[in-house]
mmCIF file of C-alpha atoms in Angstrom:
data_model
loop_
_atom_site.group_PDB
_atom_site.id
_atom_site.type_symbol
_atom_site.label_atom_id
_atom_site.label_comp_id
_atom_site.label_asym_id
_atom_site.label_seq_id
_atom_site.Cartn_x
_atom_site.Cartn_y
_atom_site.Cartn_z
ATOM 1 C CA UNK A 428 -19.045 -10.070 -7.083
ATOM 2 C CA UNK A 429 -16.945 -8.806 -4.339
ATOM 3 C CA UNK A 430 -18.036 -11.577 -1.421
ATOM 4 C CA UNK A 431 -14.995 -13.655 -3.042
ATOM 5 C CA UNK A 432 -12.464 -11.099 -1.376
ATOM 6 C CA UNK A 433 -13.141 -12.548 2.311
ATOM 7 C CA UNK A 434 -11.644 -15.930 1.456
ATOM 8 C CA UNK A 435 -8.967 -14.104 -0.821
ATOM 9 C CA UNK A 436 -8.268 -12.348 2.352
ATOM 10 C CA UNK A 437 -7.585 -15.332 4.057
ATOM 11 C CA UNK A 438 -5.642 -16.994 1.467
ATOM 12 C CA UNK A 439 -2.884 -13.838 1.429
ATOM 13 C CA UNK A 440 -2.563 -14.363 5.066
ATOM 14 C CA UNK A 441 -1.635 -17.751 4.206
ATOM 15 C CA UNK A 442 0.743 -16.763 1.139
ATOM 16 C CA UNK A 443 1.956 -14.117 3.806
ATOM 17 C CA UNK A 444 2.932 -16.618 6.324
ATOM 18 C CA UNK A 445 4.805 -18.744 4.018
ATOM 19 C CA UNK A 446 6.341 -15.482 2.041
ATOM 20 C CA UNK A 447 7.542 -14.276 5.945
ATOM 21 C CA UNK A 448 8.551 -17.791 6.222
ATOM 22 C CA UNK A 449 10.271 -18.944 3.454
ATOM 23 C CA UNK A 450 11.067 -15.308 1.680
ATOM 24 C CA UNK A 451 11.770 -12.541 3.944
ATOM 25 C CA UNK A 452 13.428 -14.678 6.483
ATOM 26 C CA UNK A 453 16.477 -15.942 4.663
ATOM 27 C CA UNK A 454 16.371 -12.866 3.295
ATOM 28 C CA UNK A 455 17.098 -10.786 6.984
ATOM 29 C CA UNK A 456 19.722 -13.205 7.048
ATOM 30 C CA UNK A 457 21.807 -12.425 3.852
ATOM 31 C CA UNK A 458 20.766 -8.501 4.990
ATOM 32 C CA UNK A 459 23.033 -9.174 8.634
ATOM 33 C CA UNK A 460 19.784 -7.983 10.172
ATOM 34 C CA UNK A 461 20.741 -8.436 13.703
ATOM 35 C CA UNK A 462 18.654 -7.869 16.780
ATOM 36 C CA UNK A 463 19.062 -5.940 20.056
ATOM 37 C CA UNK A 464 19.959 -7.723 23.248
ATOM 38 C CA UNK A 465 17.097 -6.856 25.627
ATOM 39 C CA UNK A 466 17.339 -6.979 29.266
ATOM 40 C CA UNK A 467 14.451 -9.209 31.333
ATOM 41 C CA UNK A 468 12.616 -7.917 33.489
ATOM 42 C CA UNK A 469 13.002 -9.999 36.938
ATOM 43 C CA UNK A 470 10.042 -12.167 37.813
ATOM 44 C CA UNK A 471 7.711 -10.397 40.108
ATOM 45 C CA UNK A 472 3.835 -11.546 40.586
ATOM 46 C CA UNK A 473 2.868 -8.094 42.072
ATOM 47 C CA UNK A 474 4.461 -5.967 39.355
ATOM 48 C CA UNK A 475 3.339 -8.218 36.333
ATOM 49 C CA UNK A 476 -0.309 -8.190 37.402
ATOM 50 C CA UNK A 477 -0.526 -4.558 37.520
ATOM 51 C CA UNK A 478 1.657 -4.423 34.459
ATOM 52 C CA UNK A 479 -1.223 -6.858 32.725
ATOM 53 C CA UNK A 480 -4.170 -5.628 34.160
ATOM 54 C CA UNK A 481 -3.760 -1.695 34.661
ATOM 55 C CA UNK A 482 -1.426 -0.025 32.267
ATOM 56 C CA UNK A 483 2.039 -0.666 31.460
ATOM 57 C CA UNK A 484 2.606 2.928 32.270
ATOM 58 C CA UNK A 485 2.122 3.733 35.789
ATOM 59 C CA UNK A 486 2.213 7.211 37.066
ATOM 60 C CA UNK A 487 4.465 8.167 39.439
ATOM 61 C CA UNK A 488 1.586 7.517 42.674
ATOM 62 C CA UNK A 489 1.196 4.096 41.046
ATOM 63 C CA UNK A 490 5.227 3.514 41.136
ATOM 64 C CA UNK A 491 5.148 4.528 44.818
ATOM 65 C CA UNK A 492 2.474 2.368 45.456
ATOM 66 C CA UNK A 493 4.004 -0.965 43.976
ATOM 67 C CA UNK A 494 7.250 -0.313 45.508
ATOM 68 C CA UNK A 495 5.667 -0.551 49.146
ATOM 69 C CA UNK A 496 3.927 -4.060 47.438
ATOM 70 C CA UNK A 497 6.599 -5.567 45.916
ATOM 71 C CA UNK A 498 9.550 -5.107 48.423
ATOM 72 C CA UNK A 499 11.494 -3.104 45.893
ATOM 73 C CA UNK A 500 12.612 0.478 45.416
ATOM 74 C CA UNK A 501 10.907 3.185 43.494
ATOM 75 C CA UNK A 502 13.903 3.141 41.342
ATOM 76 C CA UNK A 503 13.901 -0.642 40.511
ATOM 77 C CA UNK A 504 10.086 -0.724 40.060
ATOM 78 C CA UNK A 505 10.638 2.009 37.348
ATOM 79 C CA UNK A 506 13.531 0.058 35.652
ATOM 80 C CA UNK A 507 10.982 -3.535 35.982
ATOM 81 C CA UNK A 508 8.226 -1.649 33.732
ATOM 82 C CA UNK A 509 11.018 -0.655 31.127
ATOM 83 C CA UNK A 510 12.422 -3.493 30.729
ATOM 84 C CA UNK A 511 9.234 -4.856 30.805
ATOM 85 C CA UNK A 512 7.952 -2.974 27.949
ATOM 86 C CA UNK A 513 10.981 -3.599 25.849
ATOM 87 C CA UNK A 514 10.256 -7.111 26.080
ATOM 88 C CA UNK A 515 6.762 -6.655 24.903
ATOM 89 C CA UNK A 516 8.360 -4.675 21.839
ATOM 90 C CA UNK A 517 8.496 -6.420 18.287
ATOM 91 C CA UNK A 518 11.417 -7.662 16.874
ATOM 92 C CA UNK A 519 13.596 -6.267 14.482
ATOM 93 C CA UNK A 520 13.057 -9.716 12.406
ATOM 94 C CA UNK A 521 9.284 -9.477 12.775
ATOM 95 C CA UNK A 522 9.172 -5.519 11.553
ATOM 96 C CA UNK A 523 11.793 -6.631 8.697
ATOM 97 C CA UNK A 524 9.681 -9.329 7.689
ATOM 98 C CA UNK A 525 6.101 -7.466 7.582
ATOM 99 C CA UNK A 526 7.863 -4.478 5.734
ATOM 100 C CA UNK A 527 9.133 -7.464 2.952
ATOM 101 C CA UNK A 528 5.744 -8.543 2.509
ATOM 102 C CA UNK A 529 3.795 -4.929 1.886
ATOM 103 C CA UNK A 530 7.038 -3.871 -0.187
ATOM 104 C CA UNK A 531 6.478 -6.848 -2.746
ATOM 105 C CA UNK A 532 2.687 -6.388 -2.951
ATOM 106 C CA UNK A 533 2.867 -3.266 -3.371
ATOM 107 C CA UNK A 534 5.585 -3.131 -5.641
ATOM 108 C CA UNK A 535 3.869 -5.802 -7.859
ATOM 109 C CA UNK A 536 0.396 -4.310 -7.451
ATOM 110 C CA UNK A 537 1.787 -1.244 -8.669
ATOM 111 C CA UNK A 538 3.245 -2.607 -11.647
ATOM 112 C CA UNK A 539 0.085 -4.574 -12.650
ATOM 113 C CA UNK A 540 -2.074 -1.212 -11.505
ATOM 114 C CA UNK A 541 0.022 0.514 -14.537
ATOM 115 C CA UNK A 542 -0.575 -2.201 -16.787
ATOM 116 C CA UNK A 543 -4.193 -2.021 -16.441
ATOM 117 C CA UNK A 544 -4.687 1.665 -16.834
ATOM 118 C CA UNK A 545 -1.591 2.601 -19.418
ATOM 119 C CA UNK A 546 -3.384 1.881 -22.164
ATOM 120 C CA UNK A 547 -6.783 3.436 -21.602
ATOM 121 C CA UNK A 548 -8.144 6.340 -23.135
ATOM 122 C CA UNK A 549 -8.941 7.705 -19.319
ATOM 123 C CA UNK A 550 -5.442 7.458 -18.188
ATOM 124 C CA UNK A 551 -4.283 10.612 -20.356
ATOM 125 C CA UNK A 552 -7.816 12.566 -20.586
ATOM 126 C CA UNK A 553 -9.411 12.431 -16.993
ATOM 127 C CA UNK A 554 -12.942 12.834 -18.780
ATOM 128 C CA UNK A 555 -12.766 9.616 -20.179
ATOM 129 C CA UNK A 556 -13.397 8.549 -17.125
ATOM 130 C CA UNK A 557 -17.328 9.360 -17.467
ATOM 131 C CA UNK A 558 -17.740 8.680 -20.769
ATOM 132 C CA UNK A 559 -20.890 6.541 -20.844
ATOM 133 C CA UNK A 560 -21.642 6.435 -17.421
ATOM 134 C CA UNK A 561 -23.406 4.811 -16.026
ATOM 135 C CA UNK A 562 -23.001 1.935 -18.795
ATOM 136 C CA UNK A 563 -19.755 1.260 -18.885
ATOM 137 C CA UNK A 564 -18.133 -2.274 -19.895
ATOM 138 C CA UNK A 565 -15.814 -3.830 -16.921
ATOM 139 C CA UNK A 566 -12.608 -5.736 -18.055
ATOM 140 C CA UNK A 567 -11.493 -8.667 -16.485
ATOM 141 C CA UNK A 568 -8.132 -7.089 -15.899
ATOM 142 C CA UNK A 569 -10.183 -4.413 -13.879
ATOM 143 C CA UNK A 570 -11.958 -6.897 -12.365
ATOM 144 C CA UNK A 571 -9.014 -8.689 -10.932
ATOM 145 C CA UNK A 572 -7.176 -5.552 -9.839
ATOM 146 C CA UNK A 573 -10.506 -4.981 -7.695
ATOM 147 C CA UNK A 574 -10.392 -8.230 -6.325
ATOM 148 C CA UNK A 575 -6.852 -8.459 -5.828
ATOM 149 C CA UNK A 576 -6.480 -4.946 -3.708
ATOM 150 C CA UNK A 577 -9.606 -5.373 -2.216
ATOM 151 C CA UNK A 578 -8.511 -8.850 -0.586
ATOM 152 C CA UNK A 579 -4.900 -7.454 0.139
ATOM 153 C CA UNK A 580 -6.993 -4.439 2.495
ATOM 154 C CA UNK A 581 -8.961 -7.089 4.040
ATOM 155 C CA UNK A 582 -6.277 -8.947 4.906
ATOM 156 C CA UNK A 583 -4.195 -5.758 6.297
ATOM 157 C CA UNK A 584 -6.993 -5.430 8.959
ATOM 158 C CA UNK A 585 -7.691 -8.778 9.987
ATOM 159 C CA UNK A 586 -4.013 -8.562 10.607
ATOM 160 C CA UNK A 587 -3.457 -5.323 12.186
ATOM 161 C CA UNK A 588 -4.027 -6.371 15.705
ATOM 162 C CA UNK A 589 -0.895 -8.876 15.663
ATOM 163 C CA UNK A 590 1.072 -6.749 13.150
ATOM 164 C CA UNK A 591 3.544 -4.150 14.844
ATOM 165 C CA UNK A 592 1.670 -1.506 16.172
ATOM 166 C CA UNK A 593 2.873 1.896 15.441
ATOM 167 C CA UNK A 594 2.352 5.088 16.780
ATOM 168 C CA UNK A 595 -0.678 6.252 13.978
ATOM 169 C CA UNK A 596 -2.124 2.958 14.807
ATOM 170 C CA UNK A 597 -5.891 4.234 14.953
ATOM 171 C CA UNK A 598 -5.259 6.357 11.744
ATOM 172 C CA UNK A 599 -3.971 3.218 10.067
ATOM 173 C CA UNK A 600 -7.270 1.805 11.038
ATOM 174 C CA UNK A 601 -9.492 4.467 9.518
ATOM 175 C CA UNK A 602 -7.547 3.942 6.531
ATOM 176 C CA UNK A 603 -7.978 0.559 5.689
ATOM 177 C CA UNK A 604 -11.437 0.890 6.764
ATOM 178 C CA UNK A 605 -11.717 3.789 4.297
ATOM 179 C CA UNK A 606 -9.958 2.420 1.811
ATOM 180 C CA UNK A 607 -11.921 -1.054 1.777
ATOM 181 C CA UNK A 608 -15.195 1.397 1.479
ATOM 182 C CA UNK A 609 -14.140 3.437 -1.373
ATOM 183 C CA UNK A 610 -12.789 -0.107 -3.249
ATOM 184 C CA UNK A 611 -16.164 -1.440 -2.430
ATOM 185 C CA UNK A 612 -18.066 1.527 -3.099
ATOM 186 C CA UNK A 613 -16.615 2.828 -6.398
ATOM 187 C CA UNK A 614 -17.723 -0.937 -7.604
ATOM 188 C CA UNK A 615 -21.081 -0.725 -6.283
ATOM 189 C CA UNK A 616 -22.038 2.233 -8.287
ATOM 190 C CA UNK A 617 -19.852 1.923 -11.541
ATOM 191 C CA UNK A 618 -16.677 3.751 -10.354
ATOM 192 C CA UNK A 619 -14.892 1.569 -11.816
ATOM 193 C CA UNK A 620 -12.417 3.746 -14.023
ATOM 194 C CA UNK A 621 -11.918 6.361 -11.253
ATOM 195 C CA UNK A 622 -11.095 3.312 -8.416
ATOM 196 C CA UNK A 623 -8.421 1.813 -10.841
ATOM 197 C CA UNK A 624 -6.421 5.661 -11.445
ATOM 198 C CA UNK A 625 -6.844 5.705 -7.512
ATOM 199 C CA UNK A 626 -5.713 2.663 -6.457
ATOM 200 C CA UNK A 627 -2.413 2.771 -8.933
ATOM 201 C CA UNK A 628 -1.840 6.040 -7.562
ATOM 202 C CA UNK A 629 -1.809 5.183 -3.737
ATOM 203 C CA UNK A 630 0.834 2.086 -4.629
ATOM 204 C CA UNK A 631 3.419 4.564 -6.923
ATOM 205 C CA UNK A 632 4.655 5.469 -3.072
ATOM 206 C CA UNK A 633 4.116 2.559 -0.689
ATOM 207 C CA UNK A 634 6.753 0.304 -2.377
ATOM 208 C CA UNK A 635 8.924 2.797 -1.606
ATOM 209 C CA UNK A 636 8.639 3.735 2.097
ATOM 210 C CA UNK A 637 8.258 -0.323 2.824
ATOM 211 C CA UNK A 638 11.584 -0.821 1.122
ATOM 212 C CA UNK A 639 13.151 2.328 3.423
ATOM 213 C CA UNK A 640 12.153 0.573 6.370
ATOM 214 C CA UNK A 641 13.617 -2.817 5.499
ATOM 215 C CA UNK A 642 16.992 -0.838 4.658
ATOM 216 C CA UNK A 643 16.498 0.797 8.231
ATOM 217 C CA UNK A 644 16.340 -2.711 9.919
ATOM 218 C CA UNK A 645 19.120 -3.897 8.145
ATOM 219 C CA UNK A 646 21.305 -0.826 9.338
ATOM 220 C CA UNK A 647 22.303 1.009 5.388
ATOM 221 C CA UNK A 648 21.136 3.981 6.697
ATOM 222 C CA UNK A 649 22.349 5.972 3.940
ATOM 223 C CA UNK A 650 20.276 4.096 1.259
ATOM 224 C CA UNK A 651 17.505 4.448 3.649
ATOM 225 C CA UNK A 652 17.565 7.773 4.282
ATOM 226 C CA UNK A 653 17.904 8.374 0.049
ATOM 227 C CA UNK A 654 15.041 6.433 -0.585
ATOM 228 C CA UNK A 655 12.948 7.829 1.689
ATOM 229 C CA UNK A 656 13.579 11.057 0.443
ATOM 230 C CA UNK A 657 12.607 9.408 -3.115
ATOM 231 C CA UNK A 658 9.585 8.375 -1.323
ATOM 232 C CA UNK A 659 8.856 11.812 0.577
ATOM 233 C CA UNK A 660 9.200 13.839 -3.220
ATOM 234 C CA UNK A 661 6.756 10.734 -4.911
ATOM 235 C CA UNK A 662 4.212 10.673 -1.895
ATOM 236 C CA UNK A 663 3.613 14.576 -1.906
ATOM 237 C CA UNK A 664 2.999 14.979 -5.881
ATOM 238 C CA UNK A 665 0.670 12.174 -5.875
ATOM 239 C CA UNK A 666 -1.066 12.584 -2.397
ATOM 240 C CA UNK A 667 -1.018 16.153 -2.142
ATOM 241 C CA UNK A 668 -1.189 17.385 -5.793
ATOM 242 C CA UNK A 669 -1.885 14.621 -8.267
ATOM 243 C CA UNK A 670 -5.045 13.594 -6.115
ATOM 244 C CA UNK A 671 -6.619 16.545 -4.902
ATOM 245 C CA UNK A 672 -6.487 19.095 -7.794
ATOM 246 C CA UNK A 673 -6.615 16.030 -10.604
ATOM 247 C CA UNK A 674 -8.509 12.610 -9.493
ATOM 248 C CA UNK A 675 -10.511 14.582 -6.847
ATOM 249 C CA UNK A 676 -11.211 17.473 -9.555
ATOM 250 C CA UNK A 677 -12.493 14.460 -11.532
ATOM 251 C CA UNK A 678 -14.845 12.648 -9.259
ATOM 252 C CA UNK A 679 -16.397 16.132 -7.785
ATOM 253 C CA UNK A 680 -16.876 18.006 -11.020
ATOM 254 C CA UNK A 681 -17.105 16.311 -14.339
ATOM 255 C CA UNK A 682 -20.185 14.043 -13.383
ATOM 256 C CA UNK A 683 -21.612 16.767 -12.340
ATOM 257 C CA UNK A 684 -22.176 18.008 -16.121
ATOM 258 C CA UNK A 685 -23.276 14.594 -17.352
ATOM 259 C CA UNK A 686 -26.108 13.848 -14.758
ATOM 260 C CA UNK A 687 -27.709 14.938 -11.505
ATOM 261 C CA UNK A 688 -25.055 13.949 -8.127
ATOM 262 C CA UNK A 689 -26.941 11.461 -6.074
ATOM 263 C CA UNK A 690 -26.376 9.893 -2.837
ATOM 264 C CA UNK A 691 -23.215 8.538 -4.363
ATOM 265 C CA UNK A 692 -21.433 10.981 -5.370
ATOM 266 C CA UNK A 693 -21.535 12.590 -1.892
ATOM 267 C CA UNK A 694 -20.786 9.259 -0.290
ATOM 268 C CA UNK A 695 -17.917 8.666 -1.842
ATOM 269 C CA UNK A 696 -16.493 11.807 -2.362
ATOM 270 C CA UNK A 697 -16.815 12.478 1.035
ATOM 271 C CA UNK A 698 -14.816 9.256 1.606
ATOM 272 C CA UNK A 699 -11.843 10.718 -0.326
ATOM 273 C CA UNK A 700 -12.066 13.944 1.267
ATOM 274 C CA UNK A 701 -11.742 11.655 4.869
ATOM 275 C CA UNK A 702 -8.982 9.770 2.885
ATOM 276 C CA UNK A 703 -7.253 13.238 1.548
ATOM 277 C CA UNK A 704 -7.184 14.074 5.076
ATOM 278 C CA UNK A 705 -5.799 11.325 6.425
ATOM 279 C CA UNK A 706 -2.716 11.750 3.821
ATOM 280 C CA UNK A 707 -2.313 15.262 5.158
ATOM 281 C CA UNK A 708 -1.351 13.904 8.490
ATOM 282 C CA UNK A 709 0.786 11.824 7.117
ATOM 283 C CA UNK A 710 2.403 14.556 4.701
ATOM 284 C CA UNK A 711 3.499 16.204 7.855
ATOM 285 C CA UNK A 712 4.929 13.565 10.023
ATOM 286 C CA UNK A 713 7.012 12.768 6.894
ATOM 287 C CA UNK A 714 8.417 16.740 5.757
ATOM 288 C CA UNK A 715 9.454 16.779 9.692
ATOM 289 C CA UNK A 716 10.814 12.839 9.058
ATOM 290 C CA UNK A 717 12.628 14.477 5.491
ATOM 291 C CA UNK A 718 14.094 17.421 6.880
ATOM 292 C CA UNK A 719 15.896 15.344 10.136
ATOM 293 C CA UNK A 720 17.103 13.217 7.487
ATOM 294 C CA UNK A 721 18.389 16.140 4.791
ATOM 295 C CA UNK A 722 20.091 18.134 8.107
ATOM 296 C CA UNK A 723 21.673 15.163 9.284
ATOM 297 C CA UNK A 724 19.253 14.686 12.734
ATOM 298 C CA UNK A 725 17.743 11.435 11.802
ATOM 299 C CA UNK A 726 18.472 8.492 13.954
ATOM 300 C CA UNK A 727 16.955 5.809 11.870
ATOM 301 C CA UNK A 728 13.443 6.280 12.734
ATOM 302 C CA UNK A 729 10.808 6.437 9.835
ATOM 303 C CA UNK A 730 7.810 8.691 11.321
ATOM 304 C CA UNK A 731 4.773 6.164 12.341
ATOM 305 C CA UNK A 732 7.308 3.120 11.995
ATOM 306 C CA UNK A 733 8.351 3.679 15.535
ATOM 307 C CA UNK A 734 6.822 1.781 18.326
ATOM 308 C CA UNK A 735 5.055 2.857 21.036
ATOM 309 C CA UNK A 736 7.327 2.404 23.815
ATOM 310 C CA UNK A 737 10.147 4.299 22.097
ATOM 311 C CA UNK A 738 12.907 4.645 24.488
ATOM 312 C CA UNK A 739 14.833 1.363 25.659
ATOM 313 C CA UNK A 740 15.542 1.230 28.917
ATOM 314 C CA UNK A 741 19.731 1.759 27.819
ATOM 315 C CA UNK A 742 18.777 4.808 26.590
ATOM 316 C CA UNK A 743 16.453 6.058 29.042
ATOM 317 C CA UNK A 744 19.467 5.211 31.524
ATOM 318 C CA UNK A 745 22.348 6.168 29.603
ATOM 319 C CA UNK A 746 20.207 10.091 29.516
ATOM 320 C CA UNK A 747 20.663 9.841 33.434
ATOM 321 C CA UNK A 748 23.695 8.125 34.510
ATOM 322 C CA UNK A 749 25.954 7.925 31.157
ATOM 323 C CA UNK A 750 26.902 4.925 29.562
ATOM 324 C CA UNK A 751 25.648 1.526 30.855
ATOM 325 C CA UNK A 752 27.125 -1.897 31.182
ATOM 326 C CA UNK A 753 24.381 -4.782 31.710
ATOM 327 C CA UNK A 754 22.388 -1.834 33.034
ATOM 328 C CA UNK A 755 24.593 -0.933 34.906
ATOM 329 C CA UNK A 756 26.955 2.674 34.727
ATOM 330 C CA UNK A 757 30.235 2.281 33.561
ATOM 331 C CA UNK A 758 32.262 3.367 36.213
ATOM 332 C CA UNK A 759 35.238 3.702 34.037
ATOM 333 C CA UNK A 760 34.958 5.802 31.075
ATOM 334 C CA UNK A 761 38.654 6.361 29.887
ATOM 335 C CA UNK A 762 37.659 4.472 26.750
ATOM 336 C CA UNK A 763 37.757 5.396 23.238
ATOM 337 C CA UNK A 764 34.131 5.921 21.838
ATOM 338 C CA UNK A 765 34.370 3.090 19.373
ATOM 339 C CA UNK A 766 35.087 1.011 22.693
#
């Protein structure tokens, strides 16, 4: 049933392409979304090979080393891998566009996840889930909503090496590998009920923290920084309260008076508990996130959304020497601050 999600998978990174294309690209235009002027690093065939070969971060020895190589100063070797790793960075328009595309899956998956559950008996009495099991009739709107999400996380990971990678890149990893697991799982063995109440409850936040970011790229930090806090509230009653002490209450203990756990249960309750973790982690990178943006302290960063290479090189400078000018200090600095 589920081998049709691999060429589903395939066919949203086509729909994807021509969404980023066609969608979310006039779309950062009408938004002003504007990108950074970035400084090139000067050719240099010494510094690039170690740069492509070794590690884009050289220790200070290494630094040393290459300035003897390449002719230049220690100083000017330091400011070559900067620049050089701001050039490597991903665009504004690139982030802006991938955030578009998860916000309106999400969004819509959500909104069909709710339509598929509303009405069930399940949705209000959590033992409904169980009722029956393991004979339990499968809709074809649960069907669908299987195929749909499970395609959409197949398609997140054969993507994830080109998409912009973010600082909890390898938990990002384990989660779409989890995630595709429990989907798969939950179907293997009857689940089904339990995977669609999951699966609705995971989207309820991740339209919303998509749609922060492409506010963030488009510079209204104030509506950013409000719906993120929306999202912060929504993302800890469903991740940290709704799930553990209500779906997970569900899946570890009411089966448990109907028949005998077997290697199932403990499979894939064990897979939540690796997920429930994983949304811990989270929880806290996004309280710290919530609190710089209640007190004011936030510069327009959303947790994980930053890249690696954080610091430009402006900014790395500009903490040394003061202002810059083409990378360059400004010698002058009787200006006005809006200069």
């Amino acid at each position: 049933d589920l081998y049709i999600t691999l060429p589903l998978a395939f066919l949203f990174l086509v729909v994807r392409h021509l969404f980023e294309t066609y969608v979310a690209t006039p779309l950062a235009g009408l938004l002003n979304v504007k990108e950074k002027i970035r400084l090139k690093a000067t050719p240099n065939a010494v510094l690039e090979k170690f740069y492509a070969a070794t590690t884009k971060h050289p220790k200070q020895a290494d630094v040393e080393m290459l300035s003897k190589k390449s002719g230049c100063t220690v100083r000017q070797v330091e400011r070559w891998f900067r620049r050089r790793r701001n050039q490597d960075r991903p665009s504004l328009l690139k982030k802006f566009r991938e955030a578009s595309w998860r916000f309106t899956f999400y969004l819509i998956a959500f909104i069909a996840g709710m339509a598929v559950i509303v009405d069930k008996p399940w949705f209000y009495d959590l033992r409904e889930v169980w009722k029956g099991y393991p004979i339990q009739s499968m809709l074809p709107s649960q069907y669908w909503y299987y195929t749909i999400e499970l395609s959409f996380y197949w398609s997140l990971l054969f993507s994830i090496a080109s998409d912009v990678k973010r600082k909890d890149f390898k938990e990002q990893i384990i989660h779409h590998v989890a995630t595709i697991i429990l989907i798969s799982f939950s179907w293997f063995t009857n689940y089904i009920r339990a995977g669609t109440l999951i699966m609705a409850l995971h989207d309820s936040s991740d339209y919303l923290l998509e749609s922060a970011k492409m506010f963030n790229y488009a510079g209204w930090r104030n509506t950013c920084n409000n719906i993120f806090i929306v999202f912060a509230a929504v993302f800890i009653v469903t991740r940290l309260v709704i799930l553990p002490f209500w779906i997970m209450h569900c899946t570890l203990v009411y089966p448990l008076d109907l028949y005998p756990a077997f290697f199932g249960y403990y499979f894939f309750n064990f897979m939540m508990v690796v997920l429930q973790l994983l949304h811990i982690f989270w929880a806290y990178l996004i309280i710290r996130m919530a609190q710089k943006f209640i007190t004011g302290k936030a510069r327009g960063d959303l947790g994980s959304d930053r890249e690696e290479t954080d610091n430009s090189e402006e900014e790395e400078e500009a903490a040394k020497n003061g202002p810059l000018s083409n990378g360059h200090p400004i010698l002058n600095n009787n200006h006005r601050k809006t200069d």
